Amino acid sequence: DQQVKQNSPSLSVQEGRISILNCDYTNSMFDYFLWYKKYPAEGPTFLISISSIKDKNEDGRFTVFLNKSAKHLSLHIVPSQPGDSAVYFCAAIPGTGTYKYIFGTGTRLKVLA
Amino acid sequence: DTEVTQTPKHLVMGMTNKKSLKCEQHMGHRAMYWYKQKAKKPPELMFVYSYEKLSINESVPSRFSPECPNSSLLNLHLHALQPEDSALYLCASSQDSQVYSPLHFGNGTRLTVT
């Protein structure tokens, strides 16, 4: 049972345009959400997070949006750069006091120069 | 440079071998994790240590044996593995469970069981 889903396995975007990566979850107990980027032969790198009390968090070119009623979050990258080409994972955790970070299946982003 | 260091980067072992994976962090984090990742799959939680005590074992076979000698170090001892255990093994750390904090991952050990 995949509690965190990324329904698009891949996405191609032109350099300079906006990349939008989506993530859906089923567990209403999830309270904290994160996005990671992963290059081949490296571990996932933390990008940005959001807690359930917010609906938006922004850090430079990266913005995460959370829609709790729809159990949906998205990552916006603008402008997209070729160096952003990687696999992106969303992750979620059901509140403090637990260590069970659950990862989505990943979306491979390719930014075309 | 990653703040979580894993050694070795690559490991090839036979099914009768005994080997260990090592992980070190110096961020003062009190929770350390082992994840396993197969190709085109998300990282899958194996073990969590909190304040040097085993907090979570996700029903991992006993041929994987974790150890946390101190708050900075985490080991994964391997014995009698199967070819299907070949994967990328990722170590991660976080502050602790009482605050929202991201996982910080190492670059992983690519394990091949022959």
PDB file of C-alpha atoms in Angstrom:
ATOM      1  CA  ASP A   1       0.000   0.000   0.000  1.00  0.00           C
ATOM      2  CA  GLN A   2       1.762   3.117  -1.269  1.00  0.00           C
ATOM      3  CA  GLN A   3       0.817   5.926   1.110  1.00  0.00           C
ATOM      4  CA  VAL A   4       2.734   8.572  -0.820  1.00  0.00           C
ATOM      5  CA  LYS A   5       2.403   8.579  -4.589  1.00  0.00           C
ATOM      6  CA  GLN A   6       4.018  10.474  -7.396  1.00  0.00           C
ATOM      7  CA  ASN A   7       1.954   9.582 -10.425  1.00  0.00           C
ATOM      8  CA  SER A   8       4.284  11.071 -13.028  1.00  0.00           C
ATOM      9  CA  PRO A   9       7.410   8.944 -13.360  1.00  0.00           C
ATOM     10  CA  SER A  10       9.036  11.543 -15.591  1.00  0.00           C
ATOM     11  CA  LEU A  11       8.771  15.167 -16.660  1.00  0.00           C
ATOM     12  CA  SER A  12      10.606  17.238 -19.289  1.00  0.00           C
ATOM     13  CA  VAL A  13      10.726  21.022 -19.114  1.00  0.00           C
ATOM     14  CA  GLN A  14      12.515  23.700 -21.111  1.00  0.00           C
ATOM     15  CA  GLU A  15      15.216  25.668 -19.354  1.00  0.00           C
ATOM     16  CA  GLY A  16      13.817  28.860 -17.841  1.00  0.00           C
ATOM     17  CA  ARG A  17      10.286  27.516 -17.587  1.00  0.00           C
ATOM     18  CA  ILE A  18       8.469  26.333 -14.490  1.00  0.00           C
ATOM     19  CA  SER A  19       8.705  22.710 -13.366  1.00  0.00           C
ATOM     20  CA  ILE A  20       5.774  21.408 -11.336  1.00  0.00           C
ATOM     21  CA  LEU A  21       6.155  18.095  -9.547  1.00  0.00           C
ATOM     22  CA  ASN A  22       3.145  16.570  -7.849  1.00  0.00           C
ATOM     23  CA  CYS A  23       2.638  14.252  -4.919  1.00  0.00           C
ATOM     24  CA  ASP A  24      -0.496  12.710  -3.413  1.00  0.00           C
ATOM     25  CA  TYR A  25      -0.862  11.014  -0.058  1.00  0.00           C
ATOM     26  CA  THR A  26      -3.508   8.890   1.570  1.00  0.00           C
ATOM     27  CA  ASN A  27      -2.710   9.069   5.283  1.00  0.00           C
ATOM     28  CA  SER A  28      -4.476  12.045   6.891  1.00  0.00           C
ATOM     29  CA  MET A  29      -2.110  11.729   9.874  1.00  0.00           C
ATOM     30  CA  PHE A  30       0.827  12.994   7.834  1.00  0.00           C
ATOM     31  CA  ASP A  31       1.917  16.240   9.390  1.00  0.00           C
ATOM     32  CA  TYR A  32       5.230  17.215   7.810  1.00  0.00           C
ATOM     33  CA  PHE A  33       6.196  16.959   4.176  1.00  0.00           C
ATOM     34  CA  LEU A  34       9.559  17.162   2.457  1.00  0.00           C
ATOM     35  CA  TRP A  35      11.034  17.193  -1.029  1.00  0.00           C
ATOM     36  CA  TYR A  36      14.352  15.591  -1.907  1.00  0.00           C
ATOM     37  CA  LYS A  37      16.442  15.649  -5.043  1.00  0.00           C
ATOM     38  CA  LYS A  38      18.604  12.703  -6.032  1.00  0.00           C
ATOM     39  CA  TYR A  39      21.407  12.556  -8.573  1.00  0.00           C
ATOM     40  CA  PRO A  40      22.716   9.184  -9.755  1.00  0.00           C
ATOM     41  CA  ALA A  41      25.277   7.622  -7.399  1.00  0.00           C
ATOM     42  CA  GLU A  42      24.453  10.110  -4.639  1.00  0.00           C
ATOM     43  CA  GLY A  43      22.150  10.090  -1.655  1.00  0.00           C
ATOM     44  CA  PRO A  44      18.947  12.163  -1.645  1.00  0.00           C
ATOM     45  CA  THR A  45      19.503  15.844  -0.855  1.00  0.00           C
ATOM     46  CA  PHE A  46      16.924  17.747   1.187  1.00  0.00           C
ATOM     47  CA  LEU A  47      15.346  20.640  -0.721  1.00  0.00           C
ATOM     48  CA  ILE A  48      12.408  22.089   1.147  1.00  0.00           C
ATOM     49  CA  SER A  49       9.763  21.129   3.668  1.00  0.00           C
ATOM     50  CA  ILE A  50       6.351  22.232   4.875  1.00  0.00           C
ATOM     51  CA  SER A  51       4.332  21.481   7.964  1.00  0.00           C
ATOM     52  CA  SER A  52       0.603  20.918   7.826  1.00  0.00           C
ATOM     53  CA  ILE A  53      -0.175  24.249   9.477  1.00  0.00           C
ATOM     54  CA  LYS A  54       1.021  26.039   6.351  1.00  0.00           C
ATOM     55  CA  ASP A  55      -0.089  25.915   2.740  1.00  0.00           C
ATOM     56  CA  LYS A  56       3.011  27.375   1.131  1.00  0.00           C
ATOM     57  CA  ASN A  57       6.725  27.546   1.783  1.00  0.00           C
ATOM     58  CA  GLU A  58       9.247  29.240  -0.443  1.00  0.00           C
ATOM     59  CA  ASP A  59      13.020  29.004  -0.641  1.00  0.00           C
ATOM     60  CA  GLY A  60      14.658  30.719  -3.570  1.00  0.00           C
ATOM     61  CA  ARG A  61      13.592  29.025  -6.795  1.00  0.00           C
ATOM     62  CA  PHE A  62      11.699  26.305  -4.912  1.00  0.00           C
ATOM     63  CA  THR A  63       8.156  26.620  -3.594  1.00  0.00           C
ATOM     64  CA  VAL A  64       6.122  23.849  -2.015  1.00  0.00           C
ATOM     65  CA  PHE A  65       2.333  24.053  -1.905  1.00  0.00           C
ATOM     66  CA  LEU A  66       0.182  21.924   0.376  1.00  0.00           C
ATOM     67  CA  ASN A  67      -3.530  21.273  -0.127  1.00  0.00           C
ATOM     68  CA  LYS A  68      -4.600  19.273   2.905  1.00  0.00           C
ATOM     69  CA  SER A  69      -8.202  18.806   1.829  1.00  0.00           C
ATOM     70  CA  ALA A  70      -7.038  17.239  -1.424  1.00  0.00           C
ATOM     71  CA  LYS A  71      -4.111  15.443   0.270  1.00  0.00           C
ATOM     72  CA  HIS A  72      -1.862  16.882  -2.397  1.00  0.00           C
ATOM     73  CA  LEU A  73       1.411  18.732  -2.456  1.00  0.00           C
ATOM     74  CA  SER A  74       3.446  20.136  -5.278  1.00  0.00           C
ATOM     75  CA  LEU A  75       6.933  21.473  -5.817  1.00  0.00           C
ATOM     76  CA  HIS A  76       7.421  24.405  -8.163  1.00  0.00           C
ATOM     77  CA  ILE A  77      10.862  25.178  -9.547  1.00  0.00           C
ATOM     78  CA  VAL A  78      11.177  28.471 -11.356  1.00  0.00           C
ATOM     79  CA  PRO A  79      13.142  29.144 -13.410  1.00  0.00           C
ATOM     80  CA  SER A  80      14.208  25.581 -14.168  1.00  0.00           C
ATOM     81  CA  GLN A  81      17.895  25.010 -14.856  1.00  0.00           C
ATOM     82  CA  PRO A  82      19.688  22.059 -16.506  1.00  0.00           C
ATOM     83  CA  GLY A  83      21.341  21.311 -13.132  1.00  0.00           C
ATOM     84  CA  ASP A  84      17.880  20.617 -11.725  1.00  0.00           C
ATOM     85  CA  SER A  85      17.699  17.428 -13.796  1.00  0.00           C
ATOM     86  CA  ALA A  86      17.416  14.675 -11.194  1.00  0.00           C
ATOM     87  CA  VAL A  87      14.923  12.368  -9.541  1.00  0.00           C
ATOM     88  CA  TYR A  88      12.663  14.151  -7.069  1.00  0.00           C
ATOM     89  CA  PHE A  89      11.078  12.361  -4.118  1.00  0.00           C
ATOM     90  CA  CYS A  90       8.393  13.692  -1.859  1.00  0.00           C
ATOM     91  CA  ALA A  91       8.253  12.330   1.674  1.00  0.00           C
ATOM     92  CA  ALA A  92       5.891  12.570   4.613  1.00  0.00           C
ATOM     93  CA  ILE A  93       5.882  11.818   8.313  1.00  0.00           C
ATOM     94  CA  PRO A  94       2.903  11.462  10.683  1.00  0.00           C
ATOM     95  CA  GLY A  95       3.802  13.959  13.373  1.00  0.00           C
ATOM     96  CA  THR A  96       6.593  14.281  15.913  1.00  0.00           C
ATOM     97  CA  GLY A  97       7.450  11.313  18.053  1.00  0.00           C
ATOM     98  CA  THR A  98       7.870   9.016  15.077  1.00  0.00           C
ATOM     99  CA  TYR A  99      10.746   8.376  12.738  1.00  0.00           C
ATOM    100  CA  LYS A 100       8.812   6.829   9.896  1.00  0.00           C
ATOM    101  CA  TYR A 101       9.528   9.045   6.918  1.00  0.00           C
ATOM    102  CA  ILE A 102       7.611   7.581   3.973  1.00  0.00           C
ATOM    103  CA  PHE A 103       8.891   8.299   0.478  1.00  0.00           C
ATOM    104  CA  GLY A 104       7.014   8.613  -2.779  1.00  0.00           C
ATOM    105  CA  THR A 105       7.991   6.711  -5.880  1.00  0.00           C
ATOM    106  CA  GLY A 106       9.908   9.579  -7.459  1.00  0.00           C
ATOM    107  CA  THR A 107       9.656  11.732 -10.588  1.00  0.00           C
ATOM    108  CA  ARG A 108      12.567  12.050 -12.982  1.00  0.00           C
ATOM    109  CA  LEU A 109      12.880  15.667 -14.099  1.00  0.00           C
ATOM    110  CA  LYS A 110      14.787  16.531 -17.226  1.00  0.00           C
ATOM    111  CA  VAL A 111      15.428  20.197 -17.918  1.00  0.00           C
ATOM    112  CA  LEU A 112      16.242  20.767 -21.567  1.00  0.00           C
ATOM    113  CA  ALA A 113      18.762  23.441 -22.499  1.00  0.00           C
TER     114      ALA A 113
ATOM    115  CA  ASP B   1      30.099  17.543   0.479  1.00  0.00           C
ATOM    116  CA  THR B   2      27.652  15.422   2.385  1.00  0.00           C
ATOM    117  CA  GLU B   3      27.662  15.722   6.181  1.00  0.00           C
ATOM    118  CA  VAL B   4      26.845  12.032   6.514  1.00  0.00           C
ATOM    119  CA  THR B   5      29.744   9.841   5.424  1.00  0.00           C
ATOM    120  CA  GLN B   6      29.290   6.239   4.334  1.00  0.00           C
ATOM    121  CA  THR B   7      31.961   3.656   3.631  1.00  0.00           C
ATOM    122  CA  PRO B   8      32.622   1.810   1.470  1.00  0.00           C
ATOM    123  CA  LYS B   9      31.071   3.380  -1.625  1.00  0.00           C
ATOM    124  CA  HIS B  10      30.887   0.033  -3.388  1.00  0.00           C
ATOM    125  CA  LEU B  11      30.908  -3.493  -2.016  1.00  0.00           C
ATOM    126  CA  VAL B  12      30.784  -6.838  -3.756  1.00  0.00           C
ATOM    127  CA  MET B  13      30.331  -9.850  -1.532  1.00  0.00           C
ATOM    128  CA  GLY B  14      29.549 -13.517  -1.862  1.00  0.00           C
ATOM    129  CA  MET B  15      26.629 -15.142  -0.129  1.00  0.00           C
ATOM    130  CA  THR B  16      28.873 -16.685   2.533  1.00  0.00           C
ATOM    131  CA  ASN B  17      30.809 -13.510   3.336  1.00  0.00           C
ATOM    132  CA  LYS B  18      30.515 -11.268   6.376  1.00  0.00           C
ATOM    133  CA  LYS B  19      30.930  -7.557   5.798  1.00  0.00           C
ATOM    134  CA  SER B  20      29.962  -4.287   7.453  1.00  0.00           C
ATOM    135  CA  LEU B  21      28.723  -0.951   6.203  1.00  0.00           C
ATOM    136  CA  LYS B  22      29.732   2.134   8.154  1.00  0.00           C
ATOM    137  CA  CYS B  23      28.136   5.520   8.608  1.00  0.00           C
ATOM    138  CA  GLU B  24      29.300   8.604  10.491  1.00  0.00           C
ATOM    139  CA  GLN B  25      27.760  12.005  11.178  1.00  0.00           C
ATOM    140  CA  HIS B  26      29.033  14.947  13.205  1.00  0.00           C
ATOM    141  CA  MET B  27      25.975  17.164  13.170  1.00  0.00           C
ATOM    142  CA  GLY B  28      24.961  16.246  16.708  1.00  0.00           C
ATOM    143  CA  HIS B  29      21.921  14.407  15.406  1.00  0.00           C
ATOM    144  CA  ARG B  30      20.407  11.881  17.799  1.00  0.00           C
ATOM    145  CA  ALA B  31      18.507   9.740  15.324  1.00  0.00           C
ATOM    146  CA  MET B  32      20.212   7.590  12.694  1.00  0.00           C
ATOM    147  CA  TYR B  33      18.619   5.473  10.004  1.00  0.00           C
ATOM    148  CA  TRP B  34      19.336   2.722   7.505  1.00  0.00           C
ATOM    149  CA  TYR B  35      17.377   2.762   4.266  1.00  0.00           C
ATOM    150  CA  LYS B  36      17.531   0.362   1.340  1.00  0.00           C
ATOM    151  CA  GLN B  37      16.865   1.550  -2.194  1.00  0.00           C
ATOM    152  CA  LYS B  38      16.386  -0.646  -5.250  1.00  0.00           C
ATOM    153  CA  ALA B  39      16.506   0.742  -8.776  1.00  0.00           C
ATOM    154  CA  LYS B  40      13.536   2.938  -9.701  1.00  0.00           C
ATOM    155  CA  LYS B  41      12.051   2.544  -6.212  1.00  0.00           C
ATOM    156  CA  PRO B  42      11.814   4.901  -3.234  1.00  0.00           C
ATOM    157  CA  PRO B  43      14.090   4.502  -0.215  1.00  0.00           C
ATOM    158  CA  GLU B  44      12.662   1.877   2.121  1.00  0.00           C
ATOM    159  CA  LEU B  45      13.173   2.172   5.880  1.00  0.00           C
ATOM    160  CA  MET B  46      15.071  -0.661   7.568  1.00  0.00           C
ATOM    161  CA  PHE B  47      16.176   0.504  11.028  1.00  0.00           C
ATOM    162  CA  VAL B  48      16.117   3.599  13.207  1.00  0.00           C
ATOM    163  CA  TYR B  49      18.312   4.309  16.213  1.00  0.00           C
ATOM    164  CA  SER B  50      17.267   7.025  18.609  1.00  0.00           C
ATOM    165  CA  TYR B  51      19.749   8.130  21.265  1.00  0.00           C
ATOM    166  CA  GLU B  52      21.813   5.036  20.451  1.00  0.00           C
ATOM    167  CA  LYS B  53      18.938   2.637  21.091  1.00  0.00           C
ATOM    168  CA  LEU B  54      17.168   0.645  18.388  1.00  0.00           C
ATOM    169  CA  SER B  55      13.800   2.323  17.956  1.00  0.00           C
ATOM    170  CA  ILE B  56      12.449   0.777  14.765  1.00  0.00           C
ATOM    171  CA  ASN B  57      13.142  -2.518  13.000  1.00  0.00           C
ATOM    172  CA  GLU B  58      10.936  -2.790   9.934  1.00  0.00           C
ATOM    173  CA  SER B  59      10.830  -6.591  10.030  1.00  0.00           C
ATOM    174  CA  VAL B  60      14.248  -6.797   8.421  1.00  0.00           C
ATOM    175  CA  PRO B  61      15.723 -10.325   8.043  1.00  0.00           C
ATOM    176  CA  SER B  62      18.300 -11.218  10.687  1.00  0.00           C
ATOM    177  CA  ARG B  63      21.058 -11.442   8.063  1.00  0.00           C
ATOM    178  CA  PHE B  64      21.128  -7.646   8.486  1.00  0.00           C
ATOM    179  CA  SER B  65      22.327  -6.618  11.932  1.00  0.00           C
ATOM    180  CA  PRO B  66      22.539  -2.939  12.891  1.00  0.00           C
ATOM    181  CA  GLU B  67      24.790  -1.483  15.560  1.00  0.00           C
ATOM    182  CA  CYS B  68      25.132   2.007  16.995  1.00  0.00           C
ATOM    183  CA  PRO B  69      28.424   2.203  18.944  1.00  0.00           C
ATOM    184  CA  ASN B  70      27.921   5.899  19.777  1.00  0.00           C
ATOM    185  CA  SER B  71      25.821   8.866  18.764  1.00  0.00           C
ATOM    186  CA  SER B  72      27.982   9.585  15.703  1.00  0.00           C
ATOM    187  CA  LEU B  73      28.405   6.102  14.302  1.00  0.00           C
ATOM    188  CA  LEU B  74      26.077   3.558  12.771  1.00  0.00           C
ATOM    189  CA  ASN B  75      27.037   0.186  11.355  1.00  0.00           C
ATOM    190  CA  LEU B  76      25.167  -2.439   9.378  1.00  0.00           C
ATOM    191  CA  HIS B  77      26.614  -5.925   9.641  1.00  0.00           C
ATOM    192  CA  LEU B  78      25.881  -8.249   6.751  1.00  0.00           C
ATOM    193  CA  HIS B  79      26.013 -12.031   6.787  1.00  0.00           C
ATOM    194  CA  ALA B  80      24.729 -14.739   4.440  1.00  0.00           C
ATOM    195  CA  LEU B  81      23.056 -12.267   2.110  1.00  0.00           C
ATOM    196  CA  GLN B  82      21.080 -13.207  -0.971  1.00  0.00           C
ATOM    197  CA  PRO B  83      21.472 -11.794  -4.492  1.00  0.00           C
ATOM    198  CA  GLU B  84      18.136  -9.986  -4.074  1.00  0.00           C
ATOM    199  CA  ASP B  85      19.736  -7.972  -1.264  1.00  0.00           C
ATOM    200  CA  SER B  86      21.788  -6.147  -3.874  1.00  0.00           C
ATOM    201  CA  ALA B  87      20.788  -2.498  -3.594  1.00  0.00           C
ATOM    202  CA  LEU B  88      21.921   0.970  -2.563  1.00  0.00           C
ATOM    203  CA  TYR B  89      22.095   1.187   1.229  1.00  0.00           C
ATOM    204  CA  LEU B  90      21.590   4.682   2.537  1.00  0.00           C
ATOM    205  CA  CYS B  91      22.383   6.005   5.971  1.00  0.00           C
ATOM    206  CA  ALA B  92      20.610   9.112   7.237  1.00  0.00           C
ATOM    207  CA  SER B  93      20.413  11.201  10.378  1.00  0.00           C
ATOM    208  CA  SER B  94      18.030  13.726  11.878  1.00  0.00           C
ATOM    209  CA  GLN B  95      17.918  15.855  14.992  1.00  0.00           C
ATOM    210  CA  ASP B  96      15.437  13.703  16.897  1.00  0.00           C
ATOM    211  CA  SER B  97      11.810  12.786  16.741  1.00  0.00           C
ATOM    212  CA  GLN B  98      10.488  15.607  18.940  1.00  0.00           C
ATOM    213  CA  VAL B  99      10.972  18.316  16.330  1.00  0.00           C
ATOM    214  CA  TYR B 100      10.233  18.377  12.647  1.00  0.00           C
ATOM    215  CA  SER B 101      13.594  18.004  10.986  1.00  0.00           C
ATOM    216  CA  PRO B 102      14.680  16.696   7.605  1.00  0.00           C
ATOM    217  CA  LEU B 103      16.694  13.567   7.078  1.00  0.00           C
ATOM    218  CA  HIS B 104      20.254  14.126   5.954  1.00  0.00           C
ATOM    219  CA  PHE B 105      21.484  11.286   3.770  1.00  0.00           C
ATOM    220  CA  GLY B 106      24.905   9.956   2.965  1.00  0.00           C
ATOM    221  CA  ASN B 107      25.821   8.987  -0.578  1.00  0.00           C
ATOM    222  CA  GLY B 108      25.154   5.344   0.081  1.00  0.00           C
ATOM    223  CA  THR B 109      26.939   2.047  -0.358  1.00  0.00           C
ATOM    224  CA  ARG B 110      26.214   0.218  -3.598  1.00  0.00           C
ATOM    225  CA  LEU B 111      26.071  -3.439  -2.553  1.00  0.00           C
ATOM    226  CA  THR B 112      26.255  -6.327  -4.991  1.00  0.00           C
ATOM    227  CA  VAL B 113      25.742  -9.860  -3.697  1.00  0.00           C
ATOM    228  CA  THR B 114      27.074 -12.560  -5.998  1.00  0.00           C
TER     229      THR B 114
END
